[in-house]
Short mmCIF file of C-alpha atoms and ligand atoms in Angstrom, two decimals:
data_model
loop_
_atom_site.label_atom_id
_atom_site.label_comp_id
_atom_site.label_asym_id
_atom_site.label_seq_id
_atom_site.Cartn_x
_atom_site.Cartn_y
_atom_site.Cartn_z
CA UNK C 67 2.08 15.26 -33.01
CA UNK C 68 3.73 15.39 -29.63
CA UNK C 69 0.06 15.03 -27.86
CA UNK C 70 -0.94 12.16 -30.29
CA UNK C 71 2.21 10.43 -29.73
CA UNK C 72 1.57 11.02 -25.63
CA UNK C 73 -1.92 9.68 -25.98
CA UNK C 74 -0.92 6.42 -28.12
CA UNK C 75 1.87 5.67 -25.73
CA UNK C 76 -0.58 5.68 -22.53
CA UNK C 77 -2.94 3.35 -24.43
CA UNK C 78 -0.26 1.26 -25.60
CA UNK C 79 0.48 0.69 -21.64
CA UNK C 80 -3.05 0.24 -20.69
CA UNK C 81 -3.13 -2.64 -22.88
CA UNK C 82 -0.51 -3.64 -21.20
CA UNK C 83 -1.51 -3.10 -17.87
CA UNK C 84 -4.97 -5.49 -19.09
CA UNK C 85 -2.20 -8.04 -20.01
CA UNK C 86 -0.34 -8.25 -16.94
CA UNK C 87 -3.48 -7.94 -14.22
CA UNK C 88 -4.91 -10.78 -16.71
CA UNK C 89 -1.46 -13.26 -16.34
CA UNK C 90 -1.07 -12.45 -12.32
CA UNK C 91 -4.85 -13.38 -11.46
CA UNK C 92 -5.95 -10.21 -10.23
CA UNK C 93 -8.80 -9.91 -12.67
CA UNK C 94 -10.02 -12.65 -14.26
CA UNK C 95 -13.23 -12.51 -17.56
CA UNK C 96 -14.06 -9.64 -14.83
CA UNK C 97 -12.31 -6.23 -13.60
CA UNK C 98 -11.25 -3.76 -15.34
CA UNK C 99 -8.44 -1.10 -15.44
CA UNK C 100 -8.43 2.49 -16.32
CA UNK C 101 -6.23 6.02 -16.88
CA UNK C 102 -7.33 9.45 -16.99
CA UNK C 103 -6.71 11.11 -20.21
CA UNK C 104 -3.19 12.52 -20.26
CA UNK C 105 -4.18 15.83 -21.88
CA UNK C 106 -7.95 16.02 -20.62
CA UNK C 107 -8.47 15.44 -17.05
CA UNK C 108 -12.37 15.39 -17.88
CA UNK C 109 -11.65 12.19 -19.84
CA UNK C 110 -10.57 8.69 -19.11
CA UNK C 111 -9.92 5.76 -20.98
CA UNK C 112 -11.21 2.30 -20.45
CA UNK C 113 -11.69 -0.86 -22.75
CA UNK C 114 -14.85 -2.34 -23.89
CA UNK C 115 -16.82 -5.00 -22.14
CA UNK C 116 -13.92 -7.36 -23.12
CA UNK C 117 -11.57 -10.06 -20.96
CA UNK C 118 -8.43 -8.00 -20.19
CA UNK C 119 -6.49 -10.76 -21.33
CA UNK C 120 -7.85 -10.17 -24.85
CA UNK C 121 -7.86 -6.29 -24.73
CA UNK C 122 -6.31 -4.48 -27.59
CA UNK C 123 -5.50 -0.50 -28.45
CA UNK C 124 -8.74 -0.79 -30.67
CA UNK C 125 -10.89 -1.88 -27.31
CA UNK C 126 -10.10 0.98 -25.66
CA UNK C 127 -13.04 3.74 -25.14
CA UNK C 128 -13.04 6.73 -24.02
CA UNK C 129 -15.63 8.23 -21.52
CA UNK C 130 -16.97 10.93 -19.71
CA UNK C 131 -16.63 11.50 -15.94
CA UNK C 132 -20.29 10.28 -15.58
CA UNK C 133 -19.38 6.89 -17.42
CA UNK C 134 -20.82 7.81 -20.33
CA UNK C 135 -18.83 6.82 -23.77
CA UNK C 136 -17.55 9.88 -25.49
CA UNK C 137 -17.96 10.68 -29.39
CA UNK C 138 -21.08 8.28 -30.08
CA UNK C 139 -18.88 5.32 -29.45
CA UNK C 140 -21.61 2.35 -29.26
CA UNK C 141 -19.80 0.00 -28.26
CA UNK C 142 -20.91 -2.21 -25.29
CA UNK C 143 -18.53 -0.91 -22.32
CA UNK C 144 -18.46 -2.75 -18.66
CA UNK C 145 -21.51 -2.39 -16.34
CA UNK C 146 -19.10 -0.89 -13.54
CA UNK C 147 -17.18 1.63 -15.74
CA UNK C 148 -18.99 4.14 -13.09
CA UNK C 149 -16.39 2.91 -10.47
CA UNK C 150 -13.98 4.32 -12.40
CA UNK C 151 -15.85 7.68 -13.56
CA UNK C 152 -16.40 8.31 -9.52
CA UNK C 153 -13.38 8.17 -8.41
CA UNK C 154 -11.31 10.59 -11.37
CA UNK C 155 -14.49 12.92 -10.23
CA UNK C 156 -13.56 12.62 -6.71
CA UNK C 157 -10.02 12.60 -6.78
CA UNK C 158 -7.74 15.35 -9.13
CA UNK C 159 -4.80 13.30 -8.01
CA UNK C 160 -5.85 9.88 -9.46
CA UNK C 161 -4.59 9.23 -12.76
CA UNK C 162 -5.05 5.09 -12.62
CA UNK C 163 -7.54 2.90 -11.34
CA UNK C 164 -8.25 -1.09 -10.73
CA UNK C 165 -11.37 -2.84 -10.02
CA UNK C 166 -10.71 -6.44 -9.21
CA UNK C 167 -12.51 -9.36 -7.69
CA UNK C 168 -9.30 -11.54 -6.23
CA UNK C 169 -10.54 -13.53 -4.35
CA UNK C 170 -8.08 -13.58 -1.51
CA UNK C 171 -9.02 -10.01 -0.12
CA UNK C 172 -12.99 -10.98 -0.01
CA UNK C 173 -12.54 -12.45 3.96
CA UNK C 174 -11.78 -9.31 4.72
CA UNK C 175 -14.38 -7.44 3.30
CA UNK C 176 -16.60 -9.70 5.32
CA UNK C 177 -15.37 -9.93 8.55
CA UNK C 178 -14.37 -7.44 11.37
CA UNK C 179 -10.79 -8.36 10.39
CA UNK C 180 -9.36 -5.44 9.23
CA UNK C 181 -6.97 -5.72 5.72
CA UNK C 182 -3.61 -4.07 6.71
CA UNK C 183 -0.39 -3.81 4.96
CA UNK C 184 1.93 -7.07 6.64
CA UNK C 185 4.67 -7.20 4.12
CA UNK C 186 6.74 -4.43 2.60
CA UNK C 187 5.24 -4.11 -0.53
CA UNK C 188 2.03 -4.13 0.45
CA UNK C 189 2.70 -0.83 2.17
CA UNK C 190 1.37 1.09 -0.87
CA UNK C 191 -2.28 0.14 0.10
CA UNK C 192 -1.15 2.28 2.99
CA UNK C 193 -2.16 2.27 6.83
CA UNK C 194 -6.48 2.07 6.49
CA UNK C 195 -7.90 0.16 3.87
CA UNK C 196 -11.62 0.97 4.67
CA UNK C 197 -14.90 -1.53 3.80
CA UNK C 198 -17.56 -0.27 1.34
CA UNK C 199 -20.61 -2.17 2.04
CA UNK C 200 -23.24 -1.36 -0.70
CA UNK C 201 -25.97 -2.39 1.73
CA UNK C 202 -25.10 -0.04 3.81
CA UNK C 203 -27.38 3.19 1.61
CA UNK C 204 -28.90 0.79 -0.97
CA UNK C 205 -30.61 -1.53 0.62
CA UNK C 206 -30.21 -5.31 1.37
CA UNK C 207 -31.23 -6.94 -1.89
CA UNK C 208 -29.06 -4.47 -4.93
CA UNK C 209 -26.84 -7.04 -7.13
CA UNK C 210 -23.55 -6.22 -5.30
CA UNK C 211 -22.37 -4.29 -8.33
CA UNK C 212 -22.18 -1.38 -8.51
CA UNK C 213 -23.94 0.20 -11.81
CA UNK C 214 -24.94 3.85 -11.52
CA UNK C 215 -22.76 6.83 -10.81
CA UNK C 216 -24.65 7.54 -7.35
CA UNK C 217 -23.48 4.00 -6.10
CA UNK C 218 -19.64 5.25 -7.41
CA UNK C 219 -19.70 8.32 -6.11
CA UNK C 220 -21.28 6.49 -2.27
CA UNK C 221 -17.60 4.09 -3.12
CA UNK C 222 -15.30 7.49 -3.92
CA UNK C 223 -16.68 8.61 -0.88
CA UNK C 224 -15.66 5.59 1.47
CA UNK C 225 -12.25 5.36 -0.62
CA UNK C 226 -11.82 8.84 0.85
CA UNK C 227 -7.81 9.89 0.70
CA UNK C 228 -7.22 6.31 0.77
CA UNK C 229 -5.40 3.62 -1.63
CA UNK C 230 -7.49 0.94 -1.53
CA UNK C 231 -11.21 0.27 -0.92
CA UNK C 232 -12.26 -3.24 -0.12
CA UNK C 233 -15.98 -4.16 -1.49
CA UNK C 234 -18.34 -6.36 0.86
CA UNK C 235 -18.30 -9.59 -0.71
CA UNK C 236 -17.09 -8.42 -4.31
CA UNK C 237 -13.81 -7.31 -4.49
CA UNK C 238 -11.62 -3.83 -4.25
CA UNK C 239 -11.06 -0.53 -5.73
CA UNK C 240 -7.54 0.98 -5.79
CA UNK C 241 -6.99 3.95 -7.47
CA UNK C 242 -3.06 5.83 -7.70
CA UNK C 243 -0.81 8.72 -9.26
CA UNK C 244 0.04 6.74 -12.06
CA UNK C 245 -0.99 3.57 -14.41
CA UNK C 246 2.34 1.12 -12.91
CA UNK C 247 1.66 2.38 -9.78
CA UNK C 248 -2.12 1.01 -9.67
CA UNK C 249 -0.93 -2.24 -10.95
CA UNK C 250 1.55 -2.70 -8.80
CA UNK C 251 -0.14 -2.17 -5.67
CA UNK C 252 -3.26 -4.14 -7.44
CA UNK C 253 -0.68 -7.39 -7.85
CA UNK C 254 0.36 -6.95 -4.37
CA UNK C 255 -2.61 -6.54 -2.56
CA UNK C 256 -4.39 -10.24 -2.88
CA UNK C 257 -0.52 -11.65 -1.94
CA UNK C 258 -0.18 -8.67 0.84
CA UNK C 259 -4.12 -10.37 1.94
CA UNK C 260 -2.62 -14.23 1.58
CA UNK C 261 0.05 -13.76 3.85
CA UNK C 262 -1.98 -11.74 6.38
CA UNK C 263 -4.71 -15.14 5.83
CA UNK C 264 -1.85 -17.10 6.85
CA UNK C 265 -0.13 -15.52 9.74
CA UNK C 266 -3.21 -15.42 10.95
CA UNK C 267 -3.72 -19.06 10.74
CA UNK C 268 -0.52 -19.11 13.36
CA UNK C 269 -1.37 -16.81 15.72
CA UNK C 270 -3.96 -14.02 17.03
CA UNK C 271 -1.73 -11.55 16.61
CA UNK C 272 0.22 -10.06 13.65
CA UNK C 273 2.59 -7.08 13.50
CA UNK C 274 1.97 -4.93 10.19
CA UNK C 275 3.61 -2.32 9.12
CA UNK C 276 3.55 1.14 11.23
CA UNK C 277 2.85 4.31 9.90
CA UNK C 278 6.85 4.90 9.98
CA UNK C 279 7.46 2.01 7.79
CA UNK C 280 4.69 3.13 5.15
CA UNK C 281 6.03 6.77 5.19
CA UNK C 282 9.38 5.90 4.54
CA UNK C 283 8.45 3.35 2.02
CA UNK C 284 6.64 6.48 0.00
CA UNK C 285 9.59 8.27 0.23
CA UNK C 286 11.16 6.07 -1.34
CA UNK C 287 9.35 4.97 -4.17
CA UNK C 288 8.87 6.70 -7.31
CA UNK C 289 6.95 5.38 -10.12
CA UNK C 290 8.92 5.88 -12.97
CA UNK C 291 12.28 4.98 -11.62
CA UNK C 292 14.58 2.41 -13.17
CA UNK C 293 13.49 -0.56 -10.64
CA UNK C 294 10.16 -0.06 -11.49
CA UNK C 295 10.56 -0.60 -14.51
CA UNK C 296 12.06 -3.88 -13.98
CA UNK C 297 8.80 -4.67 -12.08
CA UNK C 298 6.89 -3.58 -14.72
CA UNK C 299 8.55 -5.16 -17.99
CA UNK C 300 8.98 -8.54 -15.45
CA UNK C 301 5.25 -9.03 -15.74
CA UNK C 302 4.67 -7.45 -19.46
CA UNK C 303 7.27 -10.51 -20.09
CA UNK C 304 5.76 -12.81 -18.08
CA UNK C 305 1.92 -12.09 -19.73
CA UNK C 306 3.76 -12.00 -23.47
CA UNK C 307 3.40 -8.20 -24.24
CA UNK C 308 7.04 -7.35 -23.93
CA UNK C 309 7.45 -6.68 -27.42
CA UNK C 310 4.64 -3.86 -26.59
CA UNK C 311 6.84 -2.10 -24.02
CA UNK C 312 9.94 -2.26 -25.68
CA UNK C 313 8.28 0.12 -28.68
CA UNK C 314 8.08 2.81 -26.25
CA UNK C 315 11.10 5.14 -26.41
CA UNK C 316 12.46 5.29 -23.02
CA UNK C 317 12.83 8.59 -22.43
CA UNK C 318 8.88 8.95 -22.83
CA UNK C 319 8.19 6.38 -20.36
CA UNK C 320 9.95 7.91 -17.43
CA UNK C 321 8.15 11.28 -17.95
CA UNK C 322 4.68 11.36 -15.03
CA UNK C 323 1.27 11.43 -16.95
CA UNK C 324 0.62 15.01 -18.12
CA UNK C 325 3.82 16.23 -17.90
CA UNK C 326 5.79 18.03 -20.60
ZN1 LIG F 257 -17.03 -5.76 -9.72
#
């Protein structure tokens, strides 16, 4: 009971976690967010080819860490599931990840200007947000998107230890410890890239954040705590899915995915 109840409680934030990325413009009939399964780290969920404004529990698939849907589940899922598949392959420590075509980080995917964290929280992207240029080992004429596992697993490898991938001319990847913390630093990133856009406007140079500033902002963050909740109920508000948090018993909520 305990593990269903676990499972059903991650879902019911996932759907919330479609709502809100949906009502802050990261993603729009495209992008797509993800967990690992809290009990099965081979495992991850992910909705069907679906808006993620419209995305309900009964959406959500589950699949395989080669993208492929688990338990005969025929449903039509998204063409880039893989991005996600790669990088819970890659990474043990990812339990949460965002693909997202915002438009405001694409002139830095396709420039030499490099995307860096300018306002305090964007410092979750963290100090290098590298470029993954698909040309770069499949040629110059592939569709941009990225639709087998080897392309994924070519992306997981660019994301590295990183945050935050940008995409030549197609969007990001950003992949994190936990389901808030991927949306948060997903809502933050396009603003993080508007403001950089626009200091730039005033001058050649800009003054990010150092590596002090983004260590102590780590330090100081932790994804289940009381203000990020506020953050995170704010925007379930905001995108009309409050009544879907509130249902959660709040002792559950605090608890890390996977934990006891
Ligand atoms: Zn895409």
């Amino acid at each position: 009971m305990m593990q269903a109840g676990e499972i059903e409680s991650a879902l019911s934030d996932l759907v919330i976690a479609n709502r809100i990325l949906a009502n802050e413009n990261v993603v729009d009939a495209y992008g797509h967010v993800s967990i690992r399964h809290p009990r099965d780290p081979q495992r991850f969920f992910l909705a069907r080819s679906l808006s993620p404004d419209r995305v309900e529990r009964g959406d959500i698939m589950e699949f395989d860490l080669e993208g492929n849907p688990t338990g005969g589940d025929a449903r039509q899922p998204y063409l880039e599931r893989f991005i996600h598949a790669a990088a819970y392959a890659a990474r043990a420590d990812v339990q949460a990840v965002v693909h997202a075509h915002a438009e405001d980080v694409l002139p830095f995917g396709i420039t030499a200007a490099p995307l860096r964290p300018v306002i305090h929280s964007g410092s979750f992207m963290g100090l290098h947000v590298p470029v993954w240029d698909i040309a770069d080992r499949f040629g110059p004429d592939t569709n941009m998107l990225v639709t087998n596992m080897e392309q994924a697993r070519d992306l997981a490898r660019c994301l590295g230890p990183n945050n935050v991938a940008l995409m030549r001319g197609h969007g990001f990847s950003a992949a994190a410890r936990s389901l808030i913390e991927v949306v948060r630093m997903a809502v933050y990133i396009p603003r993080n890239a508007r403001v950089q856009m626009n200091a730039l406007r005033l001058g050649r140079e800009i003054r990010p954040l150092h590596d002090g500033e983004i260590a102590a902002r780590d330090l100081g963050y932790k994804p289940y705590s009381l203000e990020t909740r506020r953050a995170w109920r704010y925007w379930a508000h905001k995108a009309g899915c409050a009544h879907l948090v509130e249902e959660q018993p709040v002792d559950h909520v605090h608890k890390p995915w996977g934990s006891e």
